Amino acid sequence: MITIEKLSKVYNQGMPDEVRALDEICLTINDGELVAIVGASGAGKSTLMHIICGADKATDGIVAVNGCNISSLNDKALSEYRSKKVGTVFQDFALINELTVYENVELPLIFSNMKSKERKNKVQDALEKMKIGNLGKRKITQLSGGQKQRTAIARAIANDPLVVLADEPTGALDSKTGNIIFSCFKEINEMGKTVIIITHNNNISQRCDRLIQLKDGRIV
């Protein structure tokens, strides 16, 4: 379960150009939910995701994941949280073109000091779940947009995280491929994972279990 209490994020605090990206948000996301977070550009969607995944820190408030207050973790503990508890998928894929599909998926597991044999099993399992088990040796530049996003999702789920977060995962894809990618997230959710998708796509958001709308850093 994700519990968020009075979460605020202020950029340039105390300065003339101060921006309150999140304003005392309170929210609970239950285990196994498939949630869409929607809102106009600048509503605070990506800021909220970055704080939940541990890539950014809140100005005030609490974010607790399975009872662990990640807002209070030191850098080492936060790094472990990012590598083991959450998987993150980005709109631009964030893949390394010089590496193969297999190597991209394996990279976070190397950083988590996992042994070689276990890494191999986890990488291949994630690729098979995304139906790209035959593409492991391909370079990223040889992939279609849909295949790149499947690779990014495989990387996000390889370490069996509690939560999978996706920031506009279909934004760079055509509608047909986008629907296929959403089906991948649906399957991950059916495996028991909590999935949070940030999207402008009404077709995607309406197919989630719950829709959370943000406006000016607040939940509508």
mmCIF file with all atom_site columns, C-alpha atoms in Angstrom:
data_model
loop_
_atom_site.group_PDB
_atom_site.id
_atom_site.type_symbol
_atom_site.label_atom_id
_atom_site.label_alt_id
_atom_site.label_comp_id
_atom_site.label_asym_id
_atom_site.label_entity_id
_atom_site.label_seq_id
_atom_site.pdbx_PDB_ins_code
_atom_site.Cartn_x
_atom_site.Cartn_y
_atom_site.Cartn_z
_atom_site.occupancy
_atom_site.B_iso_or_equiv
_atom_site.pdbx_formal_charge
_atom_site.auth_seq_id
_atom_site.auth_comp_id
_atom_site.auth_asym_id
_atom_site.auth_atom_id
_atom_site.pdbx_PDB_model_num
ATOM 1   C CA . MET A 1 1   ? 0.000   0.000   0.000   1.00 0.00 ? 1   MET A CA 1
ATOM 2   C CA . ILE A 1 2   ? 1.144   3.532   -0.808  1.00 0.00 ? 2   ILE A CA 1
ATOM 3   C CA . THR A 1 3   ? 0.096   6.172   1.715   1.00 0.00 ? 3   THR A CA 1
ATOM 4   C CA . ILE A 1 4   ? 0.688   9.836   0.960   1.00 0.00 ? 4   ILE A CA 1
ATOM 5   C CA . GLU A 1 5   ? 0.027   12.437  3.646   1.00 0.00 ? 5   GLU A CA 1
ATOM 6   C CA . LYS A 1 6   ? 0.140   16.217  3.135   1.00 0.00 ? 6   LYS A CA 1
ATOM 7   C CA . LEU A 1 7   ? 2.770   15.870  0.422   1.00 0.00 ? 7   LEU A CA 1
ATOM 8   C CA . SER A 1 8   ? 4.171   19.138  -0.921  1.00 0.00 ? 8   SER A CA 1
ATOM 9   C CA . LYS A 1 9   ? 6.932   19.941  -3.351  1.00 0.00 ? 9   LYS A CA 1
ATOM 10  C CA . VAL A 1 10  ? 8.105   23.530  -3.695  1.00 0.00 ? 10  VAL A CA 1
ATOM 11  C CA . TYR A 1 11  ? 10.759  24.619  -6.157  1.00 0.00 ? 11  TYR A CA 1
ATOM 12  C CA . ASN A 1 12  ? 12.798  27.791  -5.454  1.00 0.00 ? 12  ASN A CA 1
ATOM 13  C CA . GLN A 1 13  ? 11.234  28.030  -2.013  1.00 0.00 ? 13  GLN A CA 1
ATOM 14  C CA . GLY A 1 14  ? 11.197  31.568  -0.619  1.00 0.00 ? 14  GLY A CA 1
ATOM 15  C CA . MET A 1 15  ? 12.245  33.068  -3.951  1.00 0.00 ? 15  MET A CA 1
ATOM 16  C CA . PRO A 1 16  ? 10.183  35.386  -6.182  1.00 0.00 ? 16  PRO A CA 1
ATOM 17  C CA . ASP A 1 17  ? 9.868   32.580  -8.742  1.00 0.00 ? 17  ASP A CA 1
ATOM 18  C CA . GLU A 1 18  ? 8.697   29.992  -6.170  1.00 0.00 ? 18  GLU A CA 1
ATOM 19  C CA . VAL A 1 19  ? 6.631   27.174  -7.710  1.00 0.00 ? 19  VAL A CA 1
ATOM 20  C CA . ARG A 1 20  ? 4.404   24.888  -5.629  1.00 0.00 ? 20  ARG A CA 1
ATOM 21  C CA . ALA A 1 21  ? 4.305   21.760  -7.805  1.00 0.00 ? 21  ALA A CA 1
ATOM 22  C CA . LEU A 1 22  ? 2.434   19.683  -5.200  1.00 0.00 ? 22  LEU A CA 1
ATOM 23  C CA . ASP A 1 23  ? 0.249   21.191  -2.498  1.00 0.00 ? 23  ASP A CA 1
ATOM 24  C CA . GLU A 1 24  ? -0.514  19.007  0.550   1.00 0.00 ? 24  GLU A CA 1
ATOM 25  C CA . ILE A 1 25  ? -1.672  15.956  -1.399  1.00 0.00 ? 25  ILE A CA 1
ATOM 26  C CA . CYS A 1 26  ? -3.279  13.115  0.557   1.00 0.00 ? 26  CYS A CA 1
ATOM 27  C CA . LEU A 1 27  ? -3.746  9.810   -1.255  1.00 0.00 ? 27  LEU A CA 1
ATOM 28  C CA . THR A 1 28  ? -3.888  6.061   -0.685  1.00 0.00 ? 28  THR A CA 1
ATOM 29  C CA . ILE A 1 29  ? -3.175  3.488   -3.401  1.00 0.00 ? 29  ILE A CA 1
ATOM 30  C CA . ASN A 1 30  ? -3.957  -0.088  -2.431  1.00 0.00 ? 30  ASN A CA 1
ATOM 31  C CA . ASP A 1 31  ? -1.879  -3.134  -3.261  1.00 0.00 ? 31  ASP A CA 1
ATOM 32  C CA . GLY A 1 32  ? -2.706  -4.532  -6.677  1.00 0.00 ? 32  GLY A CA 1
ATOM 33  C CA . GLU A 1 33  ? -4.469  -1.420  -7.998  1.00 0.00 ? 33  GLU A CA 1
ATOM 34  C CA . LEU A 1 34  ? -4.117  -0.197  -11.581 1.00 0.00 ? 34  LEU A CA 1
ATOM 35  C CA . VAL A 1 35  ? -4.258  3.585   -11.258 1.00 0.00 ? 35  VAL A CA 1
ATOM 36  C CA . ALA A 1 36  ? -4.168  6.371   -13.839 1.00 0.00 ? 36  ALA A CA 1
ATOM 37  C CA . ILE A 1 37  ? -2.959  9.842   -12.845 1.00 0.00 ? 37  ILE A CA 1
ATOM 38  C CA . VAL A 1 38  ? -4.146  12.533  -15.248 1.00 0.00 ? 38  VAL A CA 1
ATOM 39  C CA . GLY A 1 39  ? -4.040  16.309  -15.550 1.00 0.00 ? 39  GLY A CA 1
ATOM 40  C CA . ALA A 1 40  ? -2.811  19.137  -17.748 1.00 0.00 ? 40  ALA A CA 1
ATOM 41  C CA . SER A 1 41  ? 0.880   19.869  -18.224 1.00 0.00 ? 41  SER A CA 1
ATOM 42  C CA . GLY A 1 42  ? 2.232   21.411  -15.024 1.00 0.00 ? 42  GLY A CA 1
ATOM 43  C CA . ALA A 1 43  ? -0.408  19.783  -12.822 1.00 0.00 ? 43  ALA A CA 1
ATOM 44  C CA . GLY A 1 44  ? 2.237   17.929  -10.815 1.00 0.00 ? 44  GLY A CA 1
ATOM 45  C CA . LYS A 1 45  ? 1.861   14.418  -12.253 1.00 0.00 ? 45  LYS A CA 1
ATOM 46  C CA . SER A 1 46  ? 5.513   13.745  -13.033 1.00 0.00 ? 46  SER A CA 1
ATOM 47  C CA . THR A 1 47  ? 6.655   15.388  -9.790  1.00 0.00 ? 47  THR A CA 1
ATOM 48  C CA . LEU A 1 48  ? 4.396   13.041  -7.843  1.00 0.00 ? 48  LEU A CA 1
ATOM 49  C CA . MET A 1 49  ? 5.750   10.031  -9.726  1.00 0.00 ? 49  MET A CA 1
ATOM 50  C CA . HIS A 1 50  ? 9.367   11.081  -9.198  1.00 0.00 ? 50  HIS A CA 1
ATOM 51  C CA . ILE A 1 51  ? 8.793   11.361  -5.453  1.00 0.00 ? 51  ILE A CA 1
ATOM 52  C CA . ILE A 1 52  ? 7.045   7.964   -5.233  1.00 0.00 ? 52  ILE A CA 1
ATOM 53  C CA . CYS A 1 53  ? 9.846   6.269   -7.159  1.00 0.00 ? 53  CYS A CA 1
ATOM 54  C CA . GLY A 1 54  ? 12.506  7.933   -5.023  1.00 0.00 ? 54  GLY A CA 1
ATOM 55  C CA . ALA A 1 55  ? 14.061  10.032  -7.780  1.00 0.00 ? 55  ALA A CA 1
ATOM 56  C CA . ASP A 1 56  ? 13.108  13.285  -6.040  1.00 0.00 ? 56  ASP A CA 1
ATOM 57  C CA . LYS A 1 57  ? 12.418  14.326  -2.453  1.00 0.00 ? 57  LYS A CA 1
ATOM 58  C CA . ALA A 1 58  ? 9.378   16.121  -1.107  1.00 0.00 ? 58  ALA A CA 1
ATOM 59  C CA . THR A 1 59  ? 9.559   19.501  0.591   1.00 0.00 ? 59  THR A CA 1
ATOM 60  C CA . ASP A 1 60  ? 7.026   18.404  3.206   1.00 0.00 ? 60  ASP A CA 1
ATOM 61  C CA . GLY A 1 61  ? 4.820   15.411  3.924   1.00 0.00 ? 61  GLY A CA 1
ATOM 62  C CA . ILE A 1 62  ? 5.104   11.641  3.982   1.00 0.00 ? 62  ILE A CA 1
ATOM 63  C CA . VAL A 1 63  ? 5.226   8.940   1.328   1.00 0.00 ? 63  VAL A CA 1
ATOM 64  C CA . ALA A 1 64  ? 5.032   5.464   2.863   1.00 0.00 ? 64  ALA A CA 1
ATOM 65  C CA . VAL A 1 65  ? 5.316   2.316   0.740   1.00 0.00 ? 65  VAL A CA 1
ATOM 66  C CA . ASN A 1 66  ? 4.340   -0.855  2.576   1.00 0.00 ? 66  ASN A CA 1
ATOM 67  C CA . GLY A 1 67  ? 4.821   0.989   5.849   1.00 0.00 ? 67  GLY A CA 1
ATOM 68  C CA . CYS A 1 68  ? 8.279   2.339   4.979   1.00 0.00 ? 68  CYS A CA 1
ATOM 69  C CA . ASN A 1 69  ? 8.471   6.130   5.005   1.00 0.00 ? 69  ASN A CA 1
ATOM 70  C CA . ILE A 1 70  ? 10.696  6.740   1.986   1.00 0.00 ? 70  ILE A CA 1
ATOM 71  C CA . SER A 1 71  ? 10.704  10.467  2.757   1.00 0.00 ? 71  SER A CA 1
ATOM 72  C CA . SER A 1 72  ? 13.045  9.769   5.691   1.00 0.00 ? 72  SER A CA 1
ATOM 73  C CA . LEU A 1 73  ? 15.494  7.376   3.969   1.00 0.00 ? 73  LEU A CA 1
ATOM 74  C CA . ASN A 1 74  ? 19.141  8.273   3.588   1.00 0.00 ? 74  ASN A CA 1
ATOM 75  C CA . ASP A 1 75  ? 20.789  8.125   0.153   1.00 0.00 ? 75  ASP A CA 1
ATOM 76  C CA . LYS A 1 76  ? 21.963  4.509   0.513   1.00 0.00 ? 76  LYS A CA 1
ATOM 77  C CA . ALA A 1 77  ? 18.563  3.230   1.677   1.00 0.00 ? 77  ALA A CA 1
ATOM 78  C CA . LEU A 1 78  ? 16.806  5.262   -1.022  1.00 0.00 ? 78  LEU A CA 1
ATOM 79  C CA . SER A 1 79  ? 19.049  3.756   -3.695  1.00 0.00 ? 79  SER A CA 1
ATOM 80  C CA . GLU A 1 80  ? 18.167  0.268   -2.456  1.00 0.00 ? 80  GLU A CA 1
ATOM 81  C CA . TYR A 1 81  ? 14.476  1.192   -2.496  1.00 0.00 ? 81  TYR A CA 1
ATOM 82  C CA . ARG A 1 82  ? 14.741  2.372   -6.122  1.00 0.00 ? 82  ARG A CA 1
ATOM 83  C CA . SER A 1 83  ? 16.545  -0.777  -7.228  1.00 0.00 ? 83  SER A CA 1
ATOM 84  C CA . LYS A 1 84  ? 14.386  -3.337  -5.411  1.00 0.00 ? 84  LYS A CA 1
ATOM 85  C CA . LYS A 1 85  ? 10.947  -1.930  -4.604  1.00 0.00 ? 85  LYS A CA 1
ATOM 86  C CA . VAL A 1 86  ? 9.918   0.140   -7.625  1.00 0.00 ? 86  VAL A CA 1
ATOM 87  C CA . GLY A 1 87  ? 10.214  -0.164  -11.378 1.00 0.00 ? 87  GLY A CA 1
ATOM 88  C CA . THR A 1 88  ? 9.984   2.953   -13.548 1.00 0.00 ? 88  THR A CA 1
ATOM 89  C CA . VAL A 1 89  ? 9.080   3.302   -17.232 1.00 0.00 ? 89  VAL A CA 1
ATOM 90  C CA . PHE A 1 90  ? 9.599   6.547   -19.159 1.00 0.00 ? 90  PHE A CA 1
ATOM 91  C CA . GLN A 1 91  ? 7.989   7.976   -22.291 1.00 0.00 ? 91  GLN A CA 1
ATOM 92  C CA . ASP A 1 92  ? 11.351  8.306   -24.057 1.00 0.00 ? 92  ASP A CA 1
ATOM 93  C CA . PHE A 1 93  ? 12.292  4.737   -23.008 1.00 0.00 ? 93  PHE A CA 1
ATOM 94  C CA . ALA A 1 94  ? 15.597  5.891   -21.368 1.00 0.00 ? 94  ALA A CA 1
ATOM 95  C CA . LEU A 1 95  ? 17.472  2.982   -22.952 1.00 0.00 ? 95  LEU A CA 1
ATOM 96  C CA . ILE A 1 96  ? 21.194  2.910   -23.826 1.00 0.00 ? 96  ILE A CA 1
ATOM 97  C CA . ASN A 1 97  ? 21.528  2.597   -27.597 1.00 0.00 ? 97  ASN A CA 1
ATOM 98  C CA . GLU A 1 98  ? 25.018  1.119   -27.449 1.00 0.00 ? 98  GLU A CA 1
ATOM 99  C CA . LEU A 1 99  ? 23.806  -1.860  -25.412 1.00 0.00 ? 99  LEU A CA 1
ATOM 100 C CA . THR A 1 100 ? 21.688  -4.820  -26.450 1.00 0.00 ? 100 THR A CA 1
ATOM 101 C CA . VAL A 1 101 ? 18.154  -5.447  -25.233 1.00 0.00 ? 101 VAL A CA 1
ATOM 102 C CA . TYR A 1 102 ? 19.481  -8.029  -22.778 1.00 0.00 ? 102 TYR A CA 1
ATOM 103 C CA . GLU A 1 103 ? 22.177  -5.678  -21.458 1.00 0.00 ? 103 GLU A CA 1
ATOM 104 C CA . ASN A 1 104 ? 19.699  -2.827  -20.940 1.00 0.00 ? 104 ASN A CA 1
ATOM 105 C CA . VAL A 1 105 ? 17.414  -5.033  -18.875 1.00 0.00 ? 105 VAL A CA 1
ATOM 106 C CA . GLU A 1 106 ? 20.346  -6.493  -16.948 1.00 0.00 ? 106 GLU A CA 1
ATOM 107 C CA . LEU A 1 107 ? 21.988  -3.173  -16.048 1.00 0.00 ? 107 LEU A CA 1
ATOM 108 C CA . PRO A 1 108 ? 19.905  -2.287  -12.932 1.00 0.00 ? 108 PRO A CA 1
ATOM 109 C CA . LEU A 1 109 ? 20.410  -5.825  -11.625 1.00 0.00 ? 109 LEU A CA 1
ATOM 110 C CA . ILE A 1 110 ? 24.179  -5.403  -11.884 1.00 0.00 ? 110 ILE A CA 1
ATOM 111 C CA . PHE A 1 111 ? 23.955  -2.238  -9.802  1.00 0.00 ? 111 PHE A CA 1
ATOM 112 C CA . SER A 1 112 ? 21.992  -4.175  -7.170  1.00 0.00 ? 112 SER A CA 1
ATOM 113 C CA . ASN A 1 113 ? 24.925  -6.630  -6.858  1.00 0.00 ? 113 ASN A CA 1
ATOM 114 C CA . MET A 1 114 ? 22.897  -9.633  -7.978  1.00 0.00 ? 114 MET A CA 1
ATOM 115 C CA . LYS A 1 115 ? 24.842  -12.759 -8.913  1.00 0.00 ? 115 LYS A CA 1
ATOM 116 C CA . SER A 1 116 ? 25.307  -13.542 -12.594 1.00 0.00 ? 116 SER A CA 1
ATOM 117 C CA . LYS A 1 117 ? 23.158  -16.692 -12.739 1.00 0.00 ? 117 LYS A CA 1
ATOM 118 C CA . GLU A 1 118 ? 20.242  -15.030 -10.942 1.00 0.00 ? 118 GLU A CA 1
ATOM 119 C CA . ARG A 1 119 ? 20.538  -11.988 -13.230 1.00 0.00 ? 119 ARG A CA 1
ATOM 120 C CA . LYS A 1 120 ? 20.365  -14.188 -16.295 1.00 0.00 ? 120 LYS A CA 1
ATOM 121 C CA . ASN A 1 121 ? 17.223  -15.935 -15.079 1.00 0.00 ? 121 ASN A CA 1
ATOM 122 C CA . LYS A 1 122 ? 15.486  -12.689 -14.126 1.00 0.00 ? 122 LYS A CA 1
ATOM 123 C CA . VAL A 1 123 ? 16.364  -10.928 -17.374 1.00 0.00 ? 123 VAL A CA 1
ATOM 124 C CA . GLN A 1 124 ? 15.173  -13.793 -19.543 1.00 0.00 ? 124 GLN A CA 1
ATOM 125 C CA . ASP A 1 125 ? 11.983  -14.146 -17.506 1.00 0.00 ? 125 ASP A CA 1
ATOM 126 C CA . ALA A 1 126 ? 11.219  -10.423 -17.901 1.00 0.00 ? 126 ALA A CA 1
ATOM 127 C CA . LEU A 1 127 ? 11.875  -10.563 -21.650 1.00 0.00 ? 127 LEU A CA 1
ATOM 128 C CA . GLU A 1 128 ? 9.601   -13.569 -22.023 1.00 0.00 ? 128 GLU A CA 1
ATOM 129 C CA . LYS A 1 129 ? 6.826   -11.821 -20.067 1.00 0.00 ? 129 LYS A CA 1
ATOM 130 C CA . MET A 1 130 ? 7.078   -8.915  -22.510 1.00 0.00 ? 130 MET A CA 1
ATOM 131 C CA . LYS A 1 131 ? 7.113   -11.348 -25.462 1.00 0.00 ? 131 LYS A CA 1
ATOM 132 C CA . ILE A 1 132 ? 10.539  -10.212 -26.683 1.00 0.00 ? 132 ILE A CA 1
ATOM 133 C CA . GLY A 1 133 ? 12.551  -13.199 -25.510 1.00 0.00 ? 133 GLY A CA 1
ATOM 134 C CA . ASN A 1 134 ? 13.986  -13.575 -29.017 1.00 0.00 ? 134 ASN A CA 1
ATOM 135 C CA . LEU A 1 135 ? 15.304  -9.996  -29.149 1.00 0.00 ? 135 LEU A CA 1
ATOM 136 C CA . GLY A 1 136 ? 17.914  -10.167 -26.383 1.00 0.00 ? 136 GLY A CA 1
ATOM 137 C CA . LYS A 1 137 ? 20.892  -9.755  -28.719 1.00 0.00 ? 137 LYS A CA 1
ATOM 138 C CA . ARG A 1 138 ? 19.422  -6.868  -30.701 1.00 0.00 ? 138 ARG A CA 1
ATOM 139 C CA . LYS A 1 139 ? 20.770  -3.336  -30.328 1.00 0.00 ? 139 LYS A CA 1
ATOM 140 C CA . ILE A 1 140 ? 18.238  -0.712  -29.275 1.00 0.00 ? 140 ILE A CA 1
ATOM 141 C CA . THR A 1 141 ? 18.657  1.106   -32.592 1.00 0.00 ? 141 THR A CA 1
ATOM 142 C CA . GLN A 1 142 ? 17.292  -1.994  -34.352 1.00 0.00 ? 142 GLN A CA 1
ATOM 143 C CA . LEU A 1 143 ? 13.977  -1.925  -32.484 1.00 0.00 ? 143 LEU A CA 1
ATOM 144 C CA . SER A 1 144 ? 10.586  -0.408  -33.247 1.00 0.00 ? 144 SER A CA 1
ATOM 145 C CA . GLY A 1 145 ? 8.996   2.025   -30.777 1.00 0.00 ? 145 GLY A CA 1
ATOM 146 C CA . GLY A 1 146 ? 6.815   -0.723  -29.335 1.00 0.00 ? 146 GLY A CA 1
ATOM 147 C CA . GLN A 1 147 ? 9.780   -3.055  -28.912 1.00 0.00 ? 147 GLN A CA 1
ATOM 148 C CA . LYS A 1 148 ? 11.742  -0.300  -27.159 1.00 0.00 ? 148 LYS A CA 1
ATOM 149 C CA . GLN A 1 149 ? 8.891   0.244   -24.712 1.00 0.00 ? 149 GLN A CA 1
ATOM 150 C CA . ARG A 1 150 ? 8.584   -3.503  -24.066 1.00 0.00 ? 150 ARG A CA 1
ATOM 151 C CA . THR A 1 151 ? 12.322  -3.500  -23.321 1.00 0.00 ? 151 THR A CA 1
ATOM 152 C CA . ALA A 1 152 ? 11.869  -0.588  -20.909 1.00 0.00 ? 152 ALA A CA 1
ATOM 153 C CA . ILE A 1 153 ? 9.018   -2.405  -19.160 1.00 0.00 ? 153 ILE A CA 1
ATOM 154 C CA . ALA A 1 154 ? 11.063  -5.602  -18.957 1.00 0.00 ? 154 ALA A CA 1
ATOM 155 C CA . ARG A 1 155 ? 13.847  -3.609  -17.284 1.00 0.00 ? 155 ARG A CA 1
ATOM 156 C CA . ALA A 1 156 ? 11.333  -2.159  -14.820 1.00 0.00 ? 156 ALA A CA 1
ATOM 157 C CA . ILE A 1 157 ? 9.920   -5.548  -13.770 1.00 0.00 ? 157 ILE A CA 1
ATOM 158 C CA . ALA A 1 158 ? 13.106  -7.645  -13.885 1.00 0.00 ? 158 ALA A CA 1
ATOM 159 C CA . ASN A 1 159 ? 13.799  -7.259  -10.162 1.00 0.00 ? 159 ASN A CA 1
ATOM 160 C CA . ASP A 1 160 ? 10.201  -8.138  -9.205  1.00 0.00 ? 160 ASP A CA 1
ATOM 161 C CA . PRO A 1 161 ? 9.288   -4.723  -7.737  1.00 0.00 ? 161 PRO A CA 1
ATOM 162 C CA . LEU A 1 162 ? 6.278   -3.999  -5.541  1.00 0.00 ? 162 LEU A CA 1
ATOM 163 C CA . VAL A 1 163 ? 5.206   -1.028  -7.651  1.00 0.00 ? 163 VAL A CA 1
ATOM 164 C CA . VAL A 1 164 ? 5.560   -0.207  -11.353 1.00 0.00 ? 164 VAL A CA 1
ATOM 165 C CA . LEU A 1 165 ? 5.292   3.466   -12.344 1.00 0.00 ? 165 LEU A CA 1
ATOM 166 C CA . ALA A 1 166 ? 4.994   4.634   -15.937 1.00 0.00 ? 166 ALA A CA 1
ATOM 167 C CA . ASP A 1 167 ? 5.267   8.232   -17.160 1.00 0.00 ? 167 ASP A CA 1
ATOM 168 C CA . GLU A 1 168 ? 3.327   8.660   -20.431 1.00 0.00 ? 168 GLU A CA 1
ATOM 169 C CA . PRO A 1 169 ? 4.344   5.159   -21.598 1.00 0.00 ? 169 PRO A CA 1
ATOM 170 C CA . THR A 1 170 ? 2.227   5.376   -24.772 1.00 0.00 ? 170 THR A CA 1
ATOM 171 C CA . GLY A 1 171 ? 2.898   9.048   -25.557 1.00 0.00 ? 171 GLY A CA 1
ATOM 172 C CA . ALA A 1 172 ? 5.513   8.338   -28.232 1.00 0.00 ? 172 ALA A CA 1
ATOM 173 C CA . LEU A 1 173 ? 3.596   5.457   -29.825 1.00 0.00 ? 173 LEU A CA 1
ATOM 174 C CA . ASP A 1 174 ? 0.796   5.150   -32.364 1.00 0.00 ? 174 ASP A CA 1
ATOM 175 C CA . SER A 1 175 ? -2.631  4.177   -31.007 1.00 0.00 ? 175 SER A CA 1
ATOM 176 C CA . LYS A 1 176 ? -2.408  0.504   -32.008 1.00 0.00 ? 176 LYS A CA 1
ATOM 177 C CA . THR A 1 177 ? 1.004   0.033   -30.401 1.00 0.00 ? 177 THR A CA 1
ATOM 178 C CA . GLY A 1 178 ? -0.141  2.070   -27.402 1.00 0.00 ? 178 GLY A CA 1
ATOM 179 C CA . ASN A 1 179 ? -3.022  -0.329  -26.807 1.00 0.00 ? 179 ASN A CA 1
ATOM 180 C CA . ILE A 1 180 ? -0.625  -3.271  -26.969 1.00 0.00 ? 180 ILE A CA 1
ATOM 181 C CA . ILE A 1 181 ? 1.668   -1.609  -24.425 1.00 0.00 ? 181 ILE A CA 1
ATOM 182 C CA . PHE A 1 182 ? -1.273  -0.918  -22.105 1.00 0.00 ? 182 PHE A CA 1
ATOM 183 C CA . SER A 1 183 ? -2.127  -4.624  -22.318 1.00 0.00 ? 183 SER A CA 1
ATOM 184 C CA . CYS A 1 184 ? 1.402   -5.317  -21.024 1.00 0.00 ? 184 CYS A CA 1
ATOM 185 C CA . PHE A 1 185 ? 0.733   -3.158  -17.964 1.00 0.00 ? 185 PHE A CA 1
ATOM 186 C CA . LYS A 1 186 ? -2.622  -4.861  -17.499 1.00 0.00 ? 186 LYS A CA 1
ATOM 187 C CA . GLU A 1 187 ? -0.886  -8.251  -17.463 1.00 0.00 ? 187 GLU A CA 1
ATOM 188 C CA . ILE A 1 188 ? 1.680   -6.979  -14.943 1.00 0.00 ? 188 ILE A CA 1
ATOM 189 C CA . ASN A 1 189 ? -1.167  -5.763  -12.759 1.00 0.00 ? 189 ASN A CA 1
ATOM 190 C CA . GLU A 1 190 ? -2.874  -9.155  -13.009 1.00 0.00 ? 190 GLU A CA 1
ATOM 191 C CA . MET A 1 191 ? 0.351   -10.683 -11.660 1.00 0.00 ? 191 MET A CA 1
ATOM 192 C CA . GLY A 1 192 ? -0.407  -8.803  -8.434  1.00 0.00 ? 192 GLY A CA 1
ATOM 193 C CA . LYS A 1 193 ? 1.714   -5.695  -8.981  1.00 0.00 ? 193 LYS A CA 1
ATOM 194 C CA . THR A 1 194 ? 0.541   -2.189  -8.193  1.00 0.00 ? 194 THR A CA 1
ATOM 195 C CA . VAL A 1 195 ? 0.710   -0.184  -11.424 1.00 0.00 ? 195 VAL A CA 1
ATOM 196 C CA . ILE A 1 196 ? 0.539   3.615   -11.636 1.00 0.00 ? 196 ILE A CA 1
ATOM 197 C CA . ILE A 1 197 ? 0.307   5.175   -15.094 1.00 0.00 ? 197 ILE A CA 1
ATOM 198 C CA . ILE A 1 198 ? 0.640   8.890   -15.810 1.00 0.00 ? 198 ILE A CA 1
ATOM 199 C CA . THR A 1 199 ? -1.158  9.599   -19.062 1.00 0.00 ? 199 THR A CA 1
ATOM 200 C CA . HIS A 1 200 ? -2.941  12.153  -21.229 1.00 0.00 ? 200 HIS A CA 1
ATOM 201 C CA . ASN A 1 201 ? -4.582  9.312   -23.159 1.00 0.00 ? 201 ASN A CA 1
ATOM 202 C CA . ASN A 1 202 ? -8.280  9.062   -22.227 1.00 0.00 ? 202 ASN A CA 1
ATOM 203 C CA . ASN A 1 203 ? -8.509  5.615   -23.788 1.00 0.00 ? 203 ASN A CA 1
ATOM 204 C CA . ILE A 1 204 ? -5.807  4.400   -21.412 1.00 0.00 ? 204 ILE A CA 1
ATOM 205 C CA . SER A 1 205 ? -7.003  6.191   -18.277 1.00 0.00 ? 205 SER A CA 1
ATOM 206 C CA . GLN A 1 206 ? -10.595 5.013   -18.640 1.00 0.00 ? 206 GLN A CA 1
ATOM 207 C CA . ARG A 1 207 ? -9.430  1.384   -18.681 1.00 0.00 ? 207 ARG A CA 1
ATOM 208 C CA . CYS A 1 208 ? -7.667  1.652   -15.320 1.00 0.00 ? 208 CYS A CA 1
ATOM 209 C CA . ASP A 1 209 ? -9.274  0.675   -12.005 1.00 0.00 ? 209 ASP A CA 1
ATOM 210 C CA . ARG A 1 210 ? -9.134  4.238   -10.710 1.00 0.00 ? 210 ARG A CA 1
ATOM 211 C CA . LEU A 1 211 ? -8.496  7.677   -12.142 1.00 0.00 ? 211 LEU A CA 1
ATOM 212 C CA . ILE A 1 212 ? -6.816  10.400  -10.070 1.00 0.00 ? 212 ILE A CA 1
ATOM 213 C CA . GLN A 1 213 ? -6.898  13.906  -11.531 1.00 0.00 ? 213 GLN A CA 1
ATOM 214 C CA . LEU A 1 214 ? -4.405  16.588  -10.551 1.00 0.00 ? 214 LEU A CA 1
ATOM 215 C CA . LYS A 1 215 ? -4.789  20.314  -11.086 1.00 0.00 ? 215 LYS A CA 1
ATOM 216 C CA . ASP A 1 216 ? -2.307  22.931  -9.873  1.00 0.00 ? 216 ASP A CA 1
ATOM 217 C CA . GLY A 1 217 ? -0.648  20.432  -7.553  1.00 0.00 ? 217 GLY A CA 1
ATOM 218 C CA . ARG A 1 218 ? -3.853  19.275  -5.907  1.00 0.00 ? 218 ARG A CA 1
ATOM 219 C CA . ILE A 1 219 ? -6.159  16.296  -6.346  1.00 0.00 ? 219 ILE A CA 1
ATOM 220 C CA . VAL A 1 220 ? -9.419  17.332  -7.983  1.00 0.00 ? 220 VAL A CA 1
#
